[in-house]
mmCIF file of C-alpha atoms in Angstrom:
data_model
loop_
_atom_site.group_PDB
_atom_site.id
_atom_site.type_symbol
_atom_site.label_atom_id
_atom_site.label_comp_id
_atom_site.label_asym_id
_atom_site.label_seq_id
_atom_site.Cartn_x
_atom_site.Cartn_y
_atom_site.Cartn_z
ATOM 1 C CA ASP A 220 23.879 26.441 25.325
ATOM 2 C CA THR A 221 24.480 23.651 22.816
ATOM 3 C CA GLU A 222 21.912 21.171 24.009
ATOM 4 C CA VAL A 223 18.488 19.894 23.157
ATOM 5 C CA THR A 224 16.595 19.233 26.367
ATOM 6 C CA GLN A 225 13.773 16.709 26.482
ATOM 7 C CA THR A 226 11.354 16.181 29.359
ATOM 8 C CA PRO A 227 10.378 13.914 30.903
ATOM 9 C CA LYS A 228 13.145 11.339 30.552
ATOM 10 C CA HIS A 229 10.754 8.499 31.333
ATOM 11 C CA LEU A 230 6.975 8.316 31.032
ATOM 12 C CA VAL A 231 4.511 5.536 31.755
ATOM 13 C CA MET A 232 0.957 6.147 30.614
ATOM 14 C CA GLY A 233 -2.271 4.248 30.224
ATOM 15 C CA MET A 234 -4.065 3.915 26.926
ATOM 16 C CA THR A 235 -6.724 6.422 27.984
ATOM 17 C CA ASN A 236 -4.298 9.060 29.240
ATOM 18 C CA LYS A 237 -3.319 12.350 27.645
ATOM 19 C CA LYS A 238 0.280 13.414 28.065
ATOM 20 C CA SER A 239 2.820 15.660 26.382
ATOM 21 C CA LEU A 240 6.500 15.359 25.601
ATOM 22 C CA LYS A 241 8.525 18.542 25.587
ATOM 23 C CA CYS A 242 11.643 19.558 23.707
ATOM 24 C CA GLU A 243 13.593 22.792 24.069
ATOM 25 C CA GLN A 244 16.684 24.299 22.464
ATOM 26 C CA HIS A 245 18.315 27.713 22.717
ATOM 27 C CA MET A 246 20.799 27.452 19.873
ATOM 28 C CA GLY A 247 18.767 29.578 17.485
ATOM 29 C CA HIS A 248 17.937 26.563 15.333
ATOM 30 C CA ARG A 249 14.888 27.057 13.130
ATOM 31 C CA ALA A 250 14.217 23.421 12.241
ATOM 32 C CA MET A 251 13.074 20.831 14.776
ATOM 33 C CA TYR A 252 12.228 17.163 14.444
ATOM 34 C CA TRP A 253 10.505 14.289 16.218
ATOM 35 C CA TYR A 254 11.817 10.754 15.779
ATOM 36 C CA LYS A 255 10.524 7.461 17.160
ATOM 37 C CA GLN A 256 13.020 4.708 17.977
ATOM 38 C CA LYS A 257 11.992 1.171 18.856
ATOM 39 C CA ALA A 258 14.445 -1.093 20.648
ATOM 40 C CA LYS A 259 17.393 -2.164 18.485
ATOM 41 C CA LYS A 260 16.005 -0.200 15.538
ATOM 42 C CA PRO A 261 17.053 3.072 13.888
ATOM 43 C CA PRO A 262 15.213 6.312 14.568
ATOM 44 C CA GLU A 263 12.220 6.833 12.296
ATOM 45 C CA LEU A 264 11.201 10.319 11.244
ATOM 46 C CA MET A 265 7.772 11.446 12.478
ATOM 47 C CA PHE A 266 7.557 15.215 11.996
ATOM 48 C CA VAL A 267 9.649 18.071 10.661
ATOM 49 C CA TYR A 268 9.075 21.680 11.671
ATOM 50 C CA SER A 269 10.765 24.473 9.776
ATOM 51 C CA TYR A 270 10.320 28.030 11.032
ATOM 52 C CA GLU A 271 7.580 26.825 13.379
ATOM 53 C CA LYS A 272 5.535 25.376 10.556
ATOM 54 C CA LEU A 273 4.965 21.682 9.983
ATOM 55 C CA SER A 274 6.730 20.785 6.749
ATOM 56 C CA ILE A 275 6.786 16.988 6.897
ATOM 57 C CA ASN A 276 4.406 14.523 8.498
ATOM 58 C CA GLU A 277 5.443 10.973 7.782
ATOM 59 C CA SER A 278 1.886 9.587 7.940
ATOM 60 C CA VAL A 279 1.978 9.324 11.681
ATOM 61 C CA PRO A 280 -1.321 8.319 13.391
ATOM 62 C CA SER A 281 -3.439 11.192 14.657
ATOM 63 C CA ARG A 282 -3.020 10.041 18.256
ATOM 64 C CA PHE A 283 0.331 11.867 17.980
ATOM 65 C CA SER A 284 -0.139 15.612 17.680
ATOM 66 C CA PRO A 285 2.910 17.886 17.326
ATOM 67 C CA GLU A 286 2.981 21.525 18.300
ATOM 68 C CA CYS A 287 5.657 24.164 17.818
ATOM 69 C CA PRO A 288 4.611 27.204 19.883
ATOM 70 C CA ASN A 289 7.839 29.090 19.121
ATOM 71 C CA SER A 290 11.255 28.574 17.604
ATOM 72 C CA SER A 291 12.703 27.158 20.831
ATOM 73 C CA LEU A 292 9.980 24.726 21.827
ATOM 74 C CA LEU A 293 8.538 21.590 20.306
ATOM 75 C CA ASN A 294 5.841 19.517 21.946
ATOM 76 C CA LEU A 295 4.389 16.121 21.133
ATOM 77 C CA HIS A 296 0.885 15.599 22.492
ATOM 78 C CA LEU A 297 -0.121 11.994 23.100
ATOM 79 C CA HIS A 298 -3.666 10.683 23.344
ATOM 80 C CA ALA A 299 -5.179 7.207 23.294
ATOM 81 C CA LEU A 300 -1.874 5.520 22.576
ATOM 82 C CA GLN A 301 -1.423 1.802 22.028
ATOM 83 C CA PRO A 302 1.139 -0.505 23.662
ATOM 84 C CA GLU A 303 3.017 -0.693 20.341
ATOM 85 C CA ASP A 304 3.680 3.039 20.647
ATOM 86 C CA SER A 305 6.089 2.279 23.480
ATOM 87 C CA ALA A 306 9.480 3.530 22.285
ATOM 88 C CA LEU A 307 12.198 6.111 22.725
ATOM 89 C CA TYR A 308 11.070 9.464 21.342
ATOM 90 C CA LEU A 309 13.930 11.647 20.181
ATOM 91 C CA CYS A 310 13.798 15.340 19.462
ATOM 92 C CA ALA A 311 16.400 17.065 17.299
ATOM 93 C CA SER A 312 17.102 20.517 15.969
ATOM 94 C CA SER A 313 19.287 21.990 13.236
ATOM 95 C CA GLN A 314 20.496 25.104 11.501
ATOM 96 C CA ASP A 315 19.953 25.386 7.757
ATOM 97 C CA GLN A 316 17.893 22.192 7.585
ATOM 98 C CA GLY A 317 20.798 20.214 8.996
ATOM 99 C CA LEU A 318 22.875 20.210 5.844
ATOM 100 C CA THR A 319 25.981 21.850 7.221
ATOM 101 C CA TYR A 320 26.111 20.680 10.791
ATOM 102 C CA GLY A 321 23.723 17.753 10.955
ATOM 103 C CA TYR A 322 21.198 17.507 13.743
ATOM 104 C CA THR A 323 21.628 18.029 17.471
ATOM 105 C CA PHE A 324 19.673 15.378 19.337
ATOM 106 C CA GLY A 325 18.206 15.298 22.807
ATOM 107 C CA SER A 326 18.583 12.292 25.095
ATOM 108 C CA GLY A 327 15.026 11.203 24.417
ATOM 109 C CA THR A 328 11.924 10.298 26.381
ATOM 110 C CA ARG A 329 11.446 6.608 27.111
ATOM 111 C CA LEU A 330 7.698 6.062 26.755
ATOM 112 C CA THR A 331 5.891 2.983 28.015
ATOM 113 C CA VAL A 332 2.194 2.538 27.242
ATOM 114 C CA VAL A 333 0.387 0.117 29.526
ATOM 115 C CA ALA B 1371 12.486 6.959 -1.717
ATOM 116 C CA GLN B 1372 15.978 6.941 -0.350
ATOM 117 C CA THR B 1373 17.174 3.890 1.552
ATOM 118 C CA VAL B 1374 20.227 3.381 3.725
ATOM 119 C CA THR B 1375 21.659 -0.096 4.287
ATOM 120 C CA GLN B 1376 24.103 -1.200 6.951
ATOM 121 C CA SER B 1377 24.875 -4.861 6.367
ATOM 122 C CA GLN B 1378 26.834 -5.471 9.572
ATOM 123 C CA PRO B 1379 24.518 -5.751 12.607
ATOM 124 C CA GLU B 1380 27.524 -6.218 14.906
ATOM 125 C CA MET B 1381 31.254 -5.593 14.718
ATOM 126 C CA SER B 1382 34.052 -6.140 17.171
ATOM 127 C CA VAL B 1383 37.518 -4.574 17.363
ATOM 128 C CA GLN B 1384 40.482 -4.846 19.671
ATOM 129 C CA GLU B 1385 41.437 -1.698 21.518
ATOM 130 C CA ALA B 1386 43.974 0.389 19.523
ATOM 131 C CA GLU B 1387 43.147 -1.457 16.301
ATOM 132 C CA THR B 1388 41.282 -0.176 13.234
ATOM 133 C CA VAL B 1389 37.756 -1.099 12.205
ATOM 134 C CA THR B 1390 35.623 -0.207 9.191
ATOM 135 C CA LEU B 1391 31.835 -0.008 9.256
ATOM 136 C CA SER B 1392 30.049 -0.233 5.930
ATOM 137 C CA CYS B 1393 27.088 1.687 4.594
ATOM 138 C CA THR B 1394 25.409 1.814 1.212
ATOM 139 C CA TYR B 1395 22.526 3.958 0.108
ATOM 140 C CA ASP B 1396 20.148 4.256 -2.766
ATOM 141 C CA THR B 1397 19.039 7.570 -4.238
ATOM 142 C CA SER B 1398 18.246 9.200 -7.537
ATOM 143 C CA GLU B 1399 19.194 12.635 -6.242
ATOM 144 C CA SER B 1400 22.451 14.322 -7.158
ATOM 145 C CA ASP B 1401 22.823 16.572 -4.127
ATOM 146 C CA TYR B 1402 22.721 15.133 -0.635
ATOM 147 C CA TYR B 1403 24.631 14.788 2.600
ATOM 148 C CA LEU B 1404 25.776 11.722 4.473
ATOM 149 C CA PHE B 1405 26.407 11.360 8.187
ATOM 150 C CA TRP B 1406 27.619 8.884 10.746
ATOM 151 C CA TYR B 1407 26.028 9.089 14.175
ATOM 152 C CA LYS B 1408 27.022 7.276 17.334
ATOM 153 C CA GLN B 1409 24.473 6.240 19.977
ATOM 154 C CA PRO B 1410 25.994 5.044 23.258
ATOM 155 C CA PRO B 1411 23.902 3.456 26.033
ATOM 156 C CA SER B 1412 23.100 6.987 27.228
ATOM 157 C CA ARG B 1413 20.786 7.066 24.168
ATOM 158 C CA GLN B 1414 21.891 10.439 22.850
ATOM 159 C CA MET B 1415 22.710 10.518 19.146
ATOM 160 C CA ILE B 1416 26.127 12.111 18.620
ATOM 161 C CA LEU B 1417 27.366 13.312 15.246
ATOM 162 C CA VAL B 1418 30.655 11.621 14.337
ATOM 163 C CA ILE B 1419 31.344 12.848 10.815
ATOM 164 C CA ARG B 1420 29.594 14.253 7.742
ATOM 165 C CA GLN B 1421 30.217 14.278 3.997
ATOM 166 C CA GLU B 1422 28.799 16.461 1.249
ATOM 167 C CA ALA B 1423 28.021 14.485 -1.897
ATOM 168 C CA TYR B 1424 29.495 17.178 -4.160
ATOM 169 C CA LYS B 1425 32.893 16.906 -2.484
ATOM 170 C CA GLN B 1426 35.262 14.242 -3.746
ATOM 171 C CA GLN B 1427 37.598 14.542 -0.798
ATOM 172 C CA ASN B 1428 36.843 12.131 2.019
ATOM 173 C CA ALA B 1429 35.956 13.730 5.347
ATOM 174 C CA THR B 1430 38.213 13.213 8.356
ATOM 175 C CA GLU B 1431 37.665 14.001 12.039
ATOM 176 C CA ASN B 1432 40.611 12.987 14.193
ATOM 177 C CA ARG B 1433 40.507 9.162 14.438
ATOM 178 C CA PHE B 1434 37.400 8.939 12.250
ATOM 179 C CA SER B 1435 37.469 9.017 8.468
ATOM 180 C CA VAL B 1436 35.155 8.001 5.663
ATOM 181 C CA ASN B 1437 35.582 6.316 2.314
ATOM 182 C CA PHE B 1438 32.965 7.949 0.115
ATOM 183 C CA GLN B 1439 32.406 6.281 -3.253
ATOM 184 C CA LYS B 1440 29.629 8.255 -4.931
ATOM 185 C CA ALA B 1441 29.316 6.075 -8.037
ATOM 186 C CA ALA B 1442 29.039 2.965 -5.914
ATOM 187 C CA LYS B 1443 26.807 4.780 -3.384
ATOM 188 C CA SER B 1444 29.012 3.616 -0.576
ATOM 189 C CA PHE B 1445 29.954 5.507 2.587
ATOM 190 C CA SER B 1446 32.069 3.523 5.029
ATOM 191 C CA LEU B 1447 33.418 4.735 8.366
ATOM 192 C CA LYS B 1448 36.934 3.908 9.509
ATOM 193 C CA ILE B 1449 37.817 4.201 13.172
ATOM 194 C CA SER B 1450 41.545 4.189 13.867
ATOM 195 C CA ASP B 1451 43.200 3.520 17.230
ATOM 196 C CA SER B 1452 39.885 2.276 18.656
ATOM 197 C CA GLN B 1453 39.139 3.237 22.236
ATOM 198 C CA LEU B 1454 36.814 1.691 24.803
ATOM 199 C CA GLY B 1455 34.668 4.811 24.591
ATOM 200 C CA ASP B 1456 34.002 4.120 20.920
ATOM 201 C CA ALA B 1457 31.741 1.215 21.849
ATOM 202 C CA ALA B 1458 28.244 2.177 20.755
ATOM 203 C CA MET B 1459 25.607 1.753 18.082
ATOM 204 C CA TYR B 1460 26.670 3.481 14.865
ATOM 205 C CA PHE B 1461 24.083 4.745 12.398
ATOM 206 C CA CYS B 1462 24.702 5.849 8.845
ATOM 207 C CA ALA B 1463 22.298 8.576 7.708
ATOM 208 C CA TYR B 1464 21.222 10.271 4.487
ATOM 209 C CA ARG B 1465 19.879 13.775 4.178
ATOM 210 C CA SER B 1466 18.513 15.106 0.893
ATOM 211 C CA ALA B 1467 19.457 18.639 -0.123
ATOM 212 C CA TYR B 1468 15.906 19.093 -1.391
ATOM 213 C CA ARG B 1469 13.633 17.980 1.403
ATOM 214 C CA GLY B 1470 13.757 17.690 5.166
ATOM 215 C CA GLY B 1471 14.281 14.728 7.436
ATOM 216 C CA MET B 1472 17.314 12.545 7.924
ATOM 217 C CA ARG B 1473 16.981 8.815 7.136
ATOM 218 C CA PHE B 1474 18.953 6.257 9.103
ATOM 219 C CA GLY B 1475 20.302 2.808 8.391
ATOM 220 C CA ALA B 1476 19.588 -0.107 10.710
ATOM 221 C CA GLY B 1477 22.763 0.451 12.681
ATOM 222 C CA THR B 1478 25.937 -1.466 13.556
ATOM 223 C CA ARG B 1479 26.717 -2.317 17.158
ATOM 224 C CA LEU B 1480 30.445 -1.880 17.768
ATOM 225 C CA THR B 1481 32.142 -3.667 20.644
ATOM 226 C CA VAL B 1482 35.672 -2.678 21.654
ATOM 227 C CA LYS B 1483 37.664 -5.366 23.445
ATOM 228 C CA PRO B 1484 40.348 -4.330 25.945
#
């Protein structure tokens, strides 16, 4: 298995909803990442997990809450989002911090906040 | 902070011809890694090629090669014998050897004309 699987592929949520994005990989990677990508923009780093511990938080608002329950799973919990949070959310994973082989990305979750 | 600059928002190439996408970066670090990623309409980020900063030899992957000029902090991507399937958004990325998280440039949209 050489994939990063993200679910759901599309999500529409209201500003008062609570939802979660899920990311899974079975490549034995010990680093996982969340990126946010607005239309026609590059991906922006949100969180870095290394060995299931949060190592980087790029000053992301607290309405985004990451969770790494084990080395294969990475969740992003969403609560009280704003319309400007609508974007493509990409998950990625890597061996050895991504230095040798880069990151393997999922296909993303297209999030729309209404 | 490291920055990655792609000065060409859009490029166009005739099928079977060669095209070069430019990328410059700014860093004070001596050890880092550079990547080119491709993002087709399917949204998934696909690694095209990578370069270690400590290596002088330019990386090559089949029809893709880079021109890495460390002193000039330049990292261009050359695509030879362009194919219709090469049409995508191309992102240049920087990854420090010292801390996590890959940083992307703004991207270049490549169109391949039949």
